[in-house]
Structure formats: C-alpha cells, structure tokens
Tab-separated table of N, CA and C in Angstrom:
chain	number	residue	atom	x	y	z
A	203	MET	N	9.633	-9.957	-22.661
A	203	MET	CA	10.526	-9.234	-21.677
A	203	MET	C	10.165	-9.653	-20.238
A	204	GLN	N	11.335	-9.744	-19.580
A	204	GLN	CA	11.214	-10.181	-18.077
A	204	GLN	C	11.191	-8.949	-17.241
A	205	ILE	N	10.569	-9.104	-16.102
A	205	ILE	CA	10.542	-7.996	-15.113
A	205	ILE	C	11.928	-7.834	-14.436
A	206	ALA	N	12.447	-6.553	-14.591
A	206	ALA	CA	13.706	-6.266	-14.014
A	206	ALA	C	13.730	-4.808	-13.636
A	207	GLN	N	14.750	-4.368	-13.054
A	207	GLN	CA	14.972	-3.043	-12.667
A	207	GLN	C	14.552	-1.996	-13.806
A	208	ASN	N	13.755	-1.035	-13.599
A	208	ASN	CA	13.274	-0.090	-14.598
A	208	ASN	C	12.317	-0.582	-15.643
A	209	SER	N	11.700	-1.738	-15.275
A	209	SER	CA	10.494	-2.098	-16.133
A	209	SER	C	9.280	-1.482	-15.752
A	210	VAL	N	8.361	-1.280	-16.659
A	210	VAL	CA	7.064	-0.927	-16.371
A	210	VAL	C	6.213	-2.093	-16.428
A	211	VAL	N	5.443	-2.433	-15.272
A	211	VAL	CA	4.669	-3.614	-15.167
A	211	VAL	C	3.366	-3.357	-14.832
A	212	ALA	N	2.344	-4.034	-15.585
A	212	ALA	CA	0.923	-3.931	-15.244
A	212	ALA	C	0.470	-5.339	-14.891
A	213	PHE	N	-0.231	-5.443	-13.776
A	213	PHE	CA	-0.682	-6.699	-13.396
A	213	PHE	C	-2.114	-6.621	-12.641
A	214	HIS	N	-2.758	-7.738	-12.823
A	214	HIS	CA	-4.092	-7.911	-12.088
A	214	HIS	C	-3.811	-8.607	-10.773
A	215	TYR	N	-4.519	-8.391	-9.669
A	215	TYR	CA	-4.241	-9.098	-8.484
A	215	TYR	C	-5.411	-9.237	-7.634
A	216	THR	N	-5.359	-10.187	-6.720
A	216	THR	CA	-6.371	-10.278	-5.605
A	216	THR	C	-5.422	-10.478	-4.336
A	217	LEU	N	-5.727	-9.711	-3.294
A	217	LEU	CA	-5.112	-9.728	-2.118
A	217	LEU	C	-5.916	-10.305	-0.987
A	218	THR	N	-5.527	-11.324	-0.307
A	218	THR	CA	-6.271	-11.915	0.762
A	218	THR	C	-5.404	-12.071	1.960
A	219	ASN	N	-5.997	-12.080	3.152
A	219	ASN	CA	-5.416	-12.354	4.464
A	219	ASN	C	-5.198	-13.910	4.573
A	220	ASP	N	-4.748	-14.308	5.786
A	220	ASP	CA	-4.583	-15.703	6.056
A	220	ASP	C	-5.997	-16.328	6.206
A	221	ALA	N	-6.936	-15.708	6.549
A	221	ALA	CA	-8.253	-16.204	6.761
A	221	ALA	C	-9.010	-16.507	5.442
A	222	GLY	N	-8.354	-15.953	4.338
A	222	GLY	CA	-8.969	-16.071	2.917
A	222	GLY	C	-9.883	-14.955	2.550
A	223	GLU	N	-9.947	-13.847	3.497
A	223	GLU	CA	-10.881	-12.775	3.123
A	223	GLU	C	-10.124	-11.806	2.028
A	224	VAL	N	-10.946	-11.443	1.127
A	224	VAL	CA	-10.279	-10.506	0.011
A	224	VAL	C	-10.181	-9.153	0.633
A	225	LEU	N	-8.951	-8.608	0.683
A	225	LEU	CA	-8.689	-7.300	1.151
A	225	LEU	C	-8.700	-6.240	0.052
A	226	ASP	N	-8.270	-6.635	-1.117
A	226	ASP	CA	-8.258	-5.665	-2.167
A	226	ASP	C	-8.177	-6.534	-3.545
A	227	SER	N	-8.512	-5.994	-4.575
A	227	SER	CA	-8.522	-6.601	-5.972
A	227	SER	C	-8.643	-5.668	-6.995
A	228	SER	N	-7.952	-5.929	-8.032
A	228	SER	CA	-8.016	-5.097	-9.394
A	228	SER	C	-9.273	-5.660	-10.329
A	229	GLU	N	-10.000	-6.643	-9.861
A	229	GLU	CA	-11.095	-7.211	-10.525
A	229	GLU	C	-12.070	-6.098	-10.936
A	230	GLY	N	-12.355	-6.033	-12.268
A	230	GLY	CA	-13.377	-4.980	-12.767
A	230	GLY	C	-12.673	-3.712	-12.978
A	231	ARG	N	-11.345	-3.593	-12.818
A	231	ARG	CA	-10.672	-2.321	-12.950
A	231	ARG	C	-9.479	-2.615	-13.860
A	232	GLU	N	-8.715	-1.439	-14.221
A	232	GLU	CA	-7.523	-1.568	-14.956
A	232	GLU	C	-6.485	-2.254	-14.053
A	233	PRO	N	-5.423	-2.822	-14.770
A	233	PRO	CA	-4.425	-3.426	-13.882
A	233	PRO	C	-3.648	-2.375	-13.158
A	234	LEU	N	-3.000	-2.770	-12.038
A	234	LEU	CA	-2.062	-1.928	-11.319
A	234	LEU	C	-0.891	-1.881	-12.171
A	235	THR	N	-0.270	-0.612	-12.320
A	235	THR	CA	0.908	-0.392	-13.121
A	235	THR	C	1.925	0.297	-12.285
A	236	TYR	N	3.100	-0.165	-12.305
A	236	TYR	CA	4.184	0.448	-11.367
A	236	TYR	C	5.552	0.363	-12.128
A	237	LEU	N	6.562	1.084	-11.639
A	237	LEU	CA	7.884	1.012	-12.060
A	237	LEU	C	8.639	0.078	-11.212
A	238	HIS	N	9.237	-1.006	-11.748
A	238	HIS	CA	9.901	-2.028	-10.920
A	238	HIS	C	11.230	-1.449	-10.410
A	239	GLY	N	11.507	-1.667	-9.141
A	239	GLY	CA	12.730	-1.185	-8.647
A	239	GLY	C	12.739	0.186	-7.944
A	240	ALA	N	11.545	0.902	-8.152
A	240	ALA	CA	11.440	2.229	-7.637
A	240	ALA	C	10.783	2.458	-6.291
A	241	GLY	N	10.342	1.300	-5.655
A	241	GLY	CA	9.778	1.220	-4.408
A	241	GLY	C	8.353	1.585	-4.490
A	242	ASN	N	7.693	1.328	-5.497
A	242	ASN	CA	6.384	1.771	-5.714
A	242	ASN	C	5.226	0.888	-5.236
A	243	ILE	N	5.743	-0.515	-4.917
A	243	ILE	CA	4.907	-1.546	-4.412
A	243	ILE	C	5.724	-2.073	-3.168
A	244	ILE	N	5.043	-2.955	-2.272
A	244	ILE	CA	5.757	-3.431	-1.224
A	244	ILE	C	6.939	-4.421	-1.591
A	245	PRO	N	7.967	-4.331	-0.866
A	245	PRO	CA	9.290	-5.168	-1.288
A	245	PRO	C	9.119	-6.604	-1.484
A	246	GLY	N	8.274	-7.260	-0.721
A	246	GLY	CA	8.119	-8.700	-0.871
A	246	GLY	C	7.425	-9.122	-2.167
A	247	LEU	N	6.384	-8.286	-2.607
A	247	LEU	CA	5.759	-8.539	-3.846
A	247	LEU	C	6.681	-8.218	-5.037
A	248	GLU	N	7.438	-7.131	-4.917
A	248	GLU	CA	8.277	-6.848	-5.929
A	248	GLU	C	9.339	-7.932	-6.208
A	249	LYS	N	9.857	-8.525	-5.158
A	249	LYS	CA	10.836	-9.561	-5.146
A	249	LYS	C	10.207	-10.784	-5.866
A	250	GLU	N	9.007	-11.082	-5.574
A	250	GLU	CA	8.300	-12.244	-6.222
A	250	GLU	C	8.011	-12.086	-7.618
A	251	LEU	N	7.897	-10.817	-8.157
A	251	LEU	CA	7.587	-10.610	-9.583
A	251	LEU	C	8.885	-10.484	-10.451
A	252	GLU	N	10.106	-10.317	-9.801
A	252	GLU	CA	11.251	-10.173	-10.458
A	252	GLU	C	11.537	-11.331	-11.351
A	253	GLY	N	11.769	-11.153	-12.680
A	253	GLY	CA	12.069	-12.203	-13.667
A	253	GLY	C	10.853	-12.751	-14.374
A	254	LYS	N	9.700	-12.379	-13.908
A	254	LYS	CA	8.503	-12.862	-14.444
A	254	LYS	C	8.145	-12.133	-15.770
A	255	ALA	N	7.187	-12.667	-16.556
A	255	ALA	CA	6.897	-12.034	-17.902
A	255	ALA	C	5.304	-11.896	-18.074
A	256	ALA	N	4.912	-11.259	-19.087
A	256	ALA	CA	3.533	-11.072	-19.395
A	256	ALA	C	2.936	-12.416	-19.551
A	257	GLY	N	1.692	-12.668	-18.921
A	257	GLY	CA	0.985	-13.841	-18.952
A	257	GLY	C	1.423	-14.836	-17.859
A	258	ASP	N	2.477	-14.527	-17.133
A	258	ASP	CA	2.725	-15.340	-15.944
A	258	ASP	C	1.822	-15.112	-14.782
A	259	LYS	N	1.517	-16.251	-14.060
A	259	LYS	CA	0.625	-16.029	-12.795
A	259	LYS	C	1.570	-16.393	-11.636
A	260	VAL	N	1.386	-15.640	-10.554
A	260	VAL	CA	2.144	-15.820	-9.368
A	260	VAL	C	1.281	-15.769	-8.148
A	261	ASN	N	1.495	-16.787	-7.278
A	261	ASN	CA	0.920	-16.772	-5.911
A	261	ASN	C	2.099	-16.379	-4.978
A	262	ALA	N	1.980	-15.309	-4.202
A	262	ALA	CA	3.061	-14.904	-3.291
A	262	ALA	C	2.438	-14.670	-1.910
A	263	LYS	N	3.129	-15.223	-0.996
A	263	LYS	CA	2.846	-14.964	0.333
A	263	LYS	C	3.907	-14.014	0.952
A	264	VAL	N	3.495	-12.837	1.383
A	264	VAL	CA	4.390	-11.805	1.782
A	264	VAL	C	4.253	-11.594	3.341
A	265	ALA	N	5.408	-11.849	3.980
A	265	ALA	CA	5.376	-11.693	5.379
A	265	ALA	C	5.378	-10.130	5.855
A	266	PRO	N	4.942	-9.803	7.072
A	266	PRO	CA	4.830	-8.507	7.467
A	266	PRO	C	6.095	-7.620	7.184
A	267	ALA	N	7.334	-8.299	7.470
A	267	ALA	CA	8.588	-7.475	7.339
A	267	ALA	C	8.837	-7.195	5.874
A	268	GLU	N	8.270	-7.787	5.050
A	268	GLU	CA	8.362	-7.455	3.611
A	268	GLU	C	7.180	-6.885	2.905
A	269	GLY	N	6.243	-6.508	3.861
A	269	GLY	CA	4.943	-5.956	3.510
A	269	GLY	C	4.806	-4.638	4.189
A	270	TYR	N	3.891	-4.434	5.108
A	270	TYR	CA	3.713	-3.163	5.636
A	270	TYR	C	4.215	-3.099	7.157
A	271	GLY	N	5.123	-3.980	7.386
A	271	GLY	CA	5.824	-4.023	8.687
A	271	GLY	C	5.093	-4.671	9.819
A	272	GLU	N	5.727	-4.838	10.932
A	272	GLU	CA	5.130	-5.317	12.172
A	272	GLU	C	4.381	-4.207	12.781
A	273	VAL	N	3.529	-4.556	13.633
A	273	VAL	CA	2.746	-3.559	14.465
A	273	VAL	C	3.757	-2.875	15.499
A	274	GLN	N	3.707	-1.623	15.428
A	274	GLN	CA	4.610	-0.838	16.247
A	274	GLN	C	3.733	-0.280	17.540
A	275	GLU	N	3.854	-0.816	18.603
A	275	GLU	CA	2.954	-0.403	19.738
A	275	GLU	C	3.087	1.108	20.054
A	276	GLN	N	4.254	1.789	19.809
A	276	GLN	CA	4.407	3.139	20.177
A	276	GLN	C	3.615	4.076	19.107
A	277	LEU	N	3.026	3.454	18.079
A	277	LEU	CA	2.210	4.228	17.174
A	277	LEU	C	0.710	4.219	17.673
A	278	VAL	N	0.534	3.423	18.691
A	278	VAL	CA	-0.955	3.518	19.274
A	278	VAL	C	-0.859	4.302	20.517
A	279	GLN	N	-1.605	5.441	20.473
A	279	GLN	CA	-1.655	6.545	21.499
A	279	GLN	C	-3.015	6.898	21.785
A	280	GLU	N	-3.112	7.482	23.164
A	280	GLU	CA	-4.278	8.031	23.642
A	280	GLU	C	-4.152	9.490	23.581
A	281	VAL	N	-5.060	10.167	22.982
A	281	VAL	CA	-5.005	11.667	22.845
A	281	VAL	C	-6.353	12.265	23.353
A	282	PRO	N	-6.138	13.462	23.889
A	282	PRO	CA	-7.346	14.164	24.358
A	282	PRO	C	-8.422	14.528	23.282
A	283	ARG	N	-9.633	14.448	23.587
A	283	ARG	CA	-10.694	14.763	22.551
A	283	ARG	C	-10.504	16.152	22.024
A	284	ASP	N	-9.983	17.111	22.817
A	284	ASP	CA	-9.889	18.425	22.278
A	284	ASP	C	-8.763	18.614	21.327
A	285	ALA	N	-7.938	17.481	21.037
A	285	ALA	CA	-6.984	17.610	19.931
A	285	ALA	C	-7.638	17.565	18.425
A	286	PHE	N	-8.954	17.239	18.457
A	286	PHE	CA	-9.709	17.109	17.220
A	286	PHE	C	-10.639	18.386	17.127
A	287	GLN	N	-10.075	19.590	17.223
A	287	GLN	CA	-10.880	20.709	17.115
A	287	GLN	C	-11.542	20.859	15.741
A	288	GLY	N	-12.890	21.242	15.826
A	288	GLY	CA	-13.692	21.487	14.632
A	288	GLY	C	-14.360	20.045	14.227
A	289	VAL	N	-14.018	18.968	14.808
A	289	VAL	CA	-14.626	17.775	14.491
A	289	VAL	C	-15.850	17.387	15.567
A	290	GLU	N	-17.020	17.327	15.041
A	290	GLU	CA	-18.093	17.231	16.024
A	290	GLU	C	-18.246	15.802	16.577
A	291	SER	N	-18.256	14.797	15.698
A	291	SER	CA	-18.300	13.381	16.063
A	291	SER	C	-17.170	12.584	15.668
A	292	ILE	N	-16.503	11.900	16.671
A	292	ILE	CA	-15.449	11.039	16.516
A	292	ILE	C	-15.722	9.582	16.663
A	293	GLU	N	-15.605	8.754	15.566
A	293	GLU	CA	-15.999	7.379	15.658
A	293	GLU	C	-14.749	6.559	15.252
A	294	PRO	N	-14.817	5.229	15.895
A	294	PRO	CA	-13.791	4.326	15.437
A	294	PRO	C	-13.817	4.086	13.934
A	295	GLY	N	-12.635	4.002	13.336
A	295	GLY	CA	-12.498	3.824	11.898
A	295	GLY	C	-12.226	5.123	11.180
A	296	MET	N	-12.508	6.197	11.790
A	296	MET	CA	-12.263	7.577	11.138
A	296	MET	C	-10.679	7.653	11.161
A	297	GLN	N	-10.307	8.353	9.901
A	297	GLN	CA	-8.821	8.611	9.787
A	297	GLN	C	-8.598	10.072	9.720
A	298	PHE	N	-7.420	10.375	10.378
A	298	PHE	CA	-6.985	11.855	10.386
A	298	PHE	C	-5.436	11.769	10.186
A	299	GLN	N	-4.982	12.978	9.612
A	299	GLN	CA	-3.573	13.272	9.490
A	299	GLN	C	-3.066	14.012	10.703
A	300	ALA	N	-2.185	13.310	11.379
A	300	ALA	CA	-1.499	13.854	12.574
A	300	ALA	C	-0.142	14.533	12.236
A	301	GLN	N	0.160	15.595	12.873
A	301	GLN	CA	1.457	16.222	12.772
A	301	GLN	C	2.392	15.677	13.815
A	302	THR	N	3.363	14.935	13.517
A	302	THR	CA	4.389	14.448	14.431
A	302	THR	C	5.751	14.932	14.217
A	303	GLN	N	6.677	14.669	15.103
A	303	GLN	CA	8.061	15.130	15.026
A	303	GLN	C	8.680	14.676	13.761
A	304	GLY	N	8.220	13.508	13.270
A	304	GLY	CA	8.717	12.803	12.058
A	304	GLY	C	7.990	13.263	10.749
A	305	GLY	N	7.099	14.234	10.838
A	305	GLY	CA	6.246	14.762	9.867
A	305	GLY	C	4.774	14.060	9.854
A	306	PRO	N	4.061	14.386	8.788
A	306	PRO	CA	2.624	13.954	8.862
A	306	PRO	C	2.488	12.379	8.931
A	307	LEU	N	1.538	11.940	9.711
A	307	LEU	CA	1.244	10.509	9.909
A	307	LEU	C	-0.322	10.311	9.879
A	308	MET	N	-0.687	9.412	9.020
A	308	MET	CA	-2.127	8.983	8.925
A	308	MET	C	-2.516	8.117	10.214
A	309	VAL	N	-3.451	8.472	10.960
A	309	VAL	CA	-3.947	7.656	12.052
A	309	VAL	C	-5.244	7.253	11.943
A	310	THR	N	-5.603	6.150	12.510
A	310	THR	CA	-7.053	5.724	12.582
A	310	THR	C	-7.485	5.615	13.976
A	311	VAL	N	-8.773	6.146	14.189
A	311	VAL	CA	-9.333	6.129	15.470
A	311	VAL	C	-9.727	4.646	15.742
A	312	THR	N	-9.307	4.144	16.933
A	312	THR	CA	-9.620	2.695	17.300
A	312	THR	C	-10.687	2.695	18.428
A	313	GLN	N	-10.737	3.703	19.236
A	313	GLN	CA	-11.586	3.658	20.422
A	313	GLN	C	-11.793	5.040	20.876
A	314	VAL	N	-13.030	5.342	21.362
A	314	VAL	CA	-13.419	6.664	21.924
A	314	VAL	C	-14.023	6.404	23.279
A	315	GLU	N	-13.340	6.869	24.375
A	315	GLU	CA	-13.995	6.666	25.694
A	315	GLU	C	-13.902	8.055	26.324
A	316	GLY	N	-15.145	8.782	26.596
A	316	GLY	CA	-15.213	9.944	27.201
A	316	GLY	C	-14.408	10.960	26.502
A	317	ASP	N	-13.517	11.643	27.101
A	317	ASP	CA	-12.637	12.637	26.481
A	317	ASP	C	-11.221	12.033	25.977
A	318	THR	N	-11.184	10.701	25.830
A	318	THR	CA	-9.988	10.228	25.472
A	318	THR	C	-10.131	9.374	24.058
A	319	VAL	N	-9.369	9.610	23.186
A	319	VAL	CA	-9.492	8.997	21.776
A	319	VAL	C	-8.154	8.212	21.682
A	320	THR	N	-8.311	6.975	21.293
A	320	THR	CA	-7.188	6.077	20.976
A	320	THR	C	-6.964	6.110	19.418
A	321	VAL	N	-5.765	6.417	19.020
A	321	VAL	CA	-5.439	6.470	17.658
A	321	VAL	C	-4.313	5.464	17.330
A	322	ASP	N	-4.290	4.911	16.045
A	322	ASP	CA	-3.291	3.896	15.665
A	322	ASP	C	-2.642	4.466	14.384
A	323	GLY	N	-1.317	4.706	14.460
A	323	GLY	CA	-0.636	5.191	13.217
A	323	GLY	C	-0.078	4.096	12.420
A	324	ASN	N	-0.204	2.768	12.839
A	324	ASN	CA	0.213	1.655	11.976
A	324	ASN	C	-0.574	1.643	10.705
A	325	HIS	N	0.056	1.119	9.615
A	325	HIS	CA	-0.730	0.821	8.425
A	325	HIS	C	-1.856	-0.253	8.775
A	326	PRO	N	-3.121	-0.165	8.204
A	326	PRO	CA	-4.061	-1.172	8.606
A	326	PRO	C	-3.691	-2.643	8.346
A	327	LEU	N	-2.721	-2.839	7.437
A	327	LEU	CA	-2.342	-4.158	7.111
A	327	LEU	C	-0.890	-4.571	7.849
A	328	ALA	N	-0.444	-3.714	8.757
A	328	ALA	CA	0.756	-4.014	9.472
A	328	ALA	C	0.556	-5.375	10.336
A	329	GLY	N	1.530	-6.112	10.383
A	329	GLY	CA	1.588	-7.333	11.178
A	329	GLY	C	0.880	-8.480	10.479
A	330	GLN	N	0.344	-8.305	9.348
A	330	GLN	CA	-0.427	-9.439	8.646
A	330	GLN	C	0.416	-10.003	7.435
A	331	ASN	N	0.185	-11.288	7.261
A	331	ASN	CA	0.703	-11.917	6.080
A	331	ASN	C	-0.280	-11.434	4.889
A	332	LEU	N	0.395	-11.174	3.723
A	332	LEU	CA	-0.410	-10.821	2.708
A	332	LEU	C	-0.280	-11.843	1.533
A	333	ASN	N	-1.343	-12.294	1.017
A	333	ASN	CA	-1.424	-13.396	0.035
A	333	ASN	C	-2.008	-12.818	-1.251
A	334	PHE	N	-1.000	-12.749	-2.231
A	334	PHE	CA	-1.219	-12.183	-3.613
A	334	PHE	C	-1.394	-13.157	-4.606
A	335	ASP	N	-2.611	-13.133	-5.439
A	335	ASP	CA	-2.728	-13.922	-6.558
A	335	ASP	C	-2.657	-12.931	-7.651
A	336	VAL	N	-1.631	-13.033	-8.481
A	336	VAL	CA	-1.247	-12.141	-9.561
A	336	VAL	C	-1.197	-12.698	-10.940
A	337	GLU	N	-1.706	-11.884	-11.836
A	337	GLU	CA	-1.509	-12.349	-13.337
A	337	GLU	C	-0.845	-10.993	-14.018
A	338	ILE	N	0.289	-11.224	-14.595
A	338	ILE	CA	1.000	-10.173	-15.206
A	338	ILE	C	0.547	-9.886	-16.638
A	339	ALA	N	-0.055	-8.637	-16.813
A	339	ALA	CA	-0.622	-8.198	-18.052
A	339	ALA	C	0.329	-7.633	-18.979
A	340	GLU	N	1.309	-6.993	-18.632
A	340	GLU	CA	2.235	-6.325	-19.517
A	340	GLU	C	3.500	-6.081	-18.863
A	341	VAL	N	4.641	-6.043	-19.537
A	341	VAL	CA	5.980	-5.663	-19.122
A	341	VAL	C	6.651	-4.882	-20.296
A	342	ARG	N	7.119	-3.659	-20.050
A	342	ARG	CA	7.851	-2.941	-21.107
A	342	ARG	C	8.961	-2.146	-20.384
A	343	GLU	N	9.921	-1.746	-21.285
A	343	GLU	CA	10.970	-0.812	-20.700
A	343	GLU	C	10.370	0.587	-20.362
A	344	ALA	N	10.966	1.095	-19.255
A	344	ALA	CA	10.537	2.407	-18.847
A	344	ALA	C	11.168	3.551	-19.734
A	345	SER	N	10.472	4.574	-19.923
A	345	SER	CA	11.113	5.816	-20.540
A	345	SER	C	12.149	6.386	-19.668
A	346	GLN	N	13.035	7.157	-20.186
A	346	GLN	CA	13.997	7.866	-19.401
A	346	GLN	C	13.331	8.791	-18.492
A	347	GLU	N	12.172	9.461	-18.855
A	347	GLU	CA	11.493	10.356	-17.915
A	347	GLU	C	10.932	9.578	-16.755
A	348	GLU	N	10.287	8.432	-17.143
A	348	GLU	CA	9.750	7.614	-15.966
A	348	GLU	C	10.825	7.182	-14.955
A	349	ILE	N	11.968	6.799	-15.421
A	349	ILE	CA	13.090	6.374	-14.591
A	349	ILE	C	13.529	7.603	-13.677
A	350	GLU	N	13.710	8.882	-14.324
A	350	GLU	CA	14.128	9.986	-13.627
A	350	GLU	C	13.052	10.406	-12.565
A	351	HIS	N	11.833	10.243	-12.897
A	351	HIS	CA	10.637	10.587	-11.947
A	351	HIS	C	10.350	9.554	-10.971
A	352	GLY	N	10.839	8.393	-11.197
A	352	GLY	CA	10.561	7.243	-10.227
A	352	GLY	C	9.065	6.704	-10.229
A	353	HIS	N	8.356	6.882	-11.267
A	353	HIS	CA	6.994	6.413	-11.333
A	353	HIS	C	6.627	6.281	-12.884
A	354	VAL	N	5.548	5.581	-13.163
A	354	VAL	CA	4.997	5.469	-14.531
A	354	VAL	C	4.183	6.592	-14.976
A	355	HIS	N	4.416	7.007	-16.218
A	355	HIS	CA	3.571	7.976	-16.785
A	355	HIS	C	2.662	7.410	-17.830
A	356	GLY	N	1.586	8.288	-18.136
A	356	GLY	CA	0.636	7.819	-19.234
A	356	GLY	C	-0.476	6.827	-18.735
A	357	GLU	N	-0.926	5.974	-19.602
A	357	GLU	CA	-1.998	5.072	-19.193
A	357	GLU	C	-1.757	4.105	-18.021
A	358	GLY	N	-2.568	4.243	-16.970
A	358	GLY	CA	-2.153	3.394	-15.829
A	358	GLY	C	-1.171	4.042	-14.871
A	359	GLY	N	-0.564	5.175	-15.313
A	359	GLY	CA	0.438	5.824	-14.383
A	359	GLY	C	0.020	7.243	-13.994
A	360	HIS	N	1.154	8.103	-13.894
A	360	HIS	CA	0.949	9.456	-13.417
A	360	HIS	C	0.952	10.500	-14.615
A	361	GLU	N	0.024	11.410	-14.588
A	361	GLU	CA	0.021	12.474	-15.566
A	361	GLU	C	0.566	13.770	-14.954
A	362	HIS	N	1.445	14.431	-15.678
A	362	HIS	CA	1.940	15.681	-15.192
A	362	HIS	C	1.240	16.835	-15.791
C-alpha cells in the first residue's frame, strides 16, 4: 500500500541539521506513527513521503517554509524579571508557557541581564533546513475513528 490521504504510516527517522548534527532520531525506539494528511507532521516531510510504501527509504531536505517556519523577530521579546513570579532562578534554555493575545505560547529564555529576561517564542528549529533520513516501516488504512479524530489510535498512537 502506498502512502496517501488517511493512511496510517509508521517510520524510523534520523533528523540532522545542515552541519550534520543529529537533532532527533527514532533509533532504539518504536517508529513514529502518524495519520497522513491530518497535519500531524511537518508539511515538507509529509509531501516527501506521499506515494511511498513500507520498506522505502527516503532522504528529504525540508526548507524552513515547509518545516517550522522562518524566524519571526517579533516573537523575541524582553520582559521584566517580575513576570516570572514564583520562579527563583531563571537561566537561558528554560522554557515557559506565556499567555498571549493569540493564546498560549511556549517561549525559551535566551538571555538574562539584571531584571530583564529575553524570551523567544519561535520553535527551536525555526529558520533551519531539516534533513530527514527515513525508512518506512508500515503503511495501513486508517480506521474511520482515526480519520474522525485526526490521529492514530492504538499501538504507536493515541489511547482514549
């Protein structure tokens, strides 16, 4: 069976940046399982997997526009230290959920200077090319319930 809209796909992967550094991998774990066409993985990788079958190997380079987007400078902001009430020590790399006009947003602390904390709401991989080395383990038809819910159920998926 080929990967198409409403297929359940399980695949192993290694993700590297342009410098060849491994950013993530399924090595030693179960394959990543998703519902094709439901927006469960980044669009660029989903396009590269379309039409492939179990056993196929794919090397895909995904540009930022088809991955986690370009860096948006407006998501980098300086906020007062007292906005972090109840947090004793704030260090670069720490993540917090901020309440914004558009809803909750995960931000990463990038700098702390005196009473000013710089936070970045961009995805950590925004602005980067993503290089995927993929091996497709399984492709099957999704159940009606999986299609209705927009995600995989059972092994490798979501349990209700």
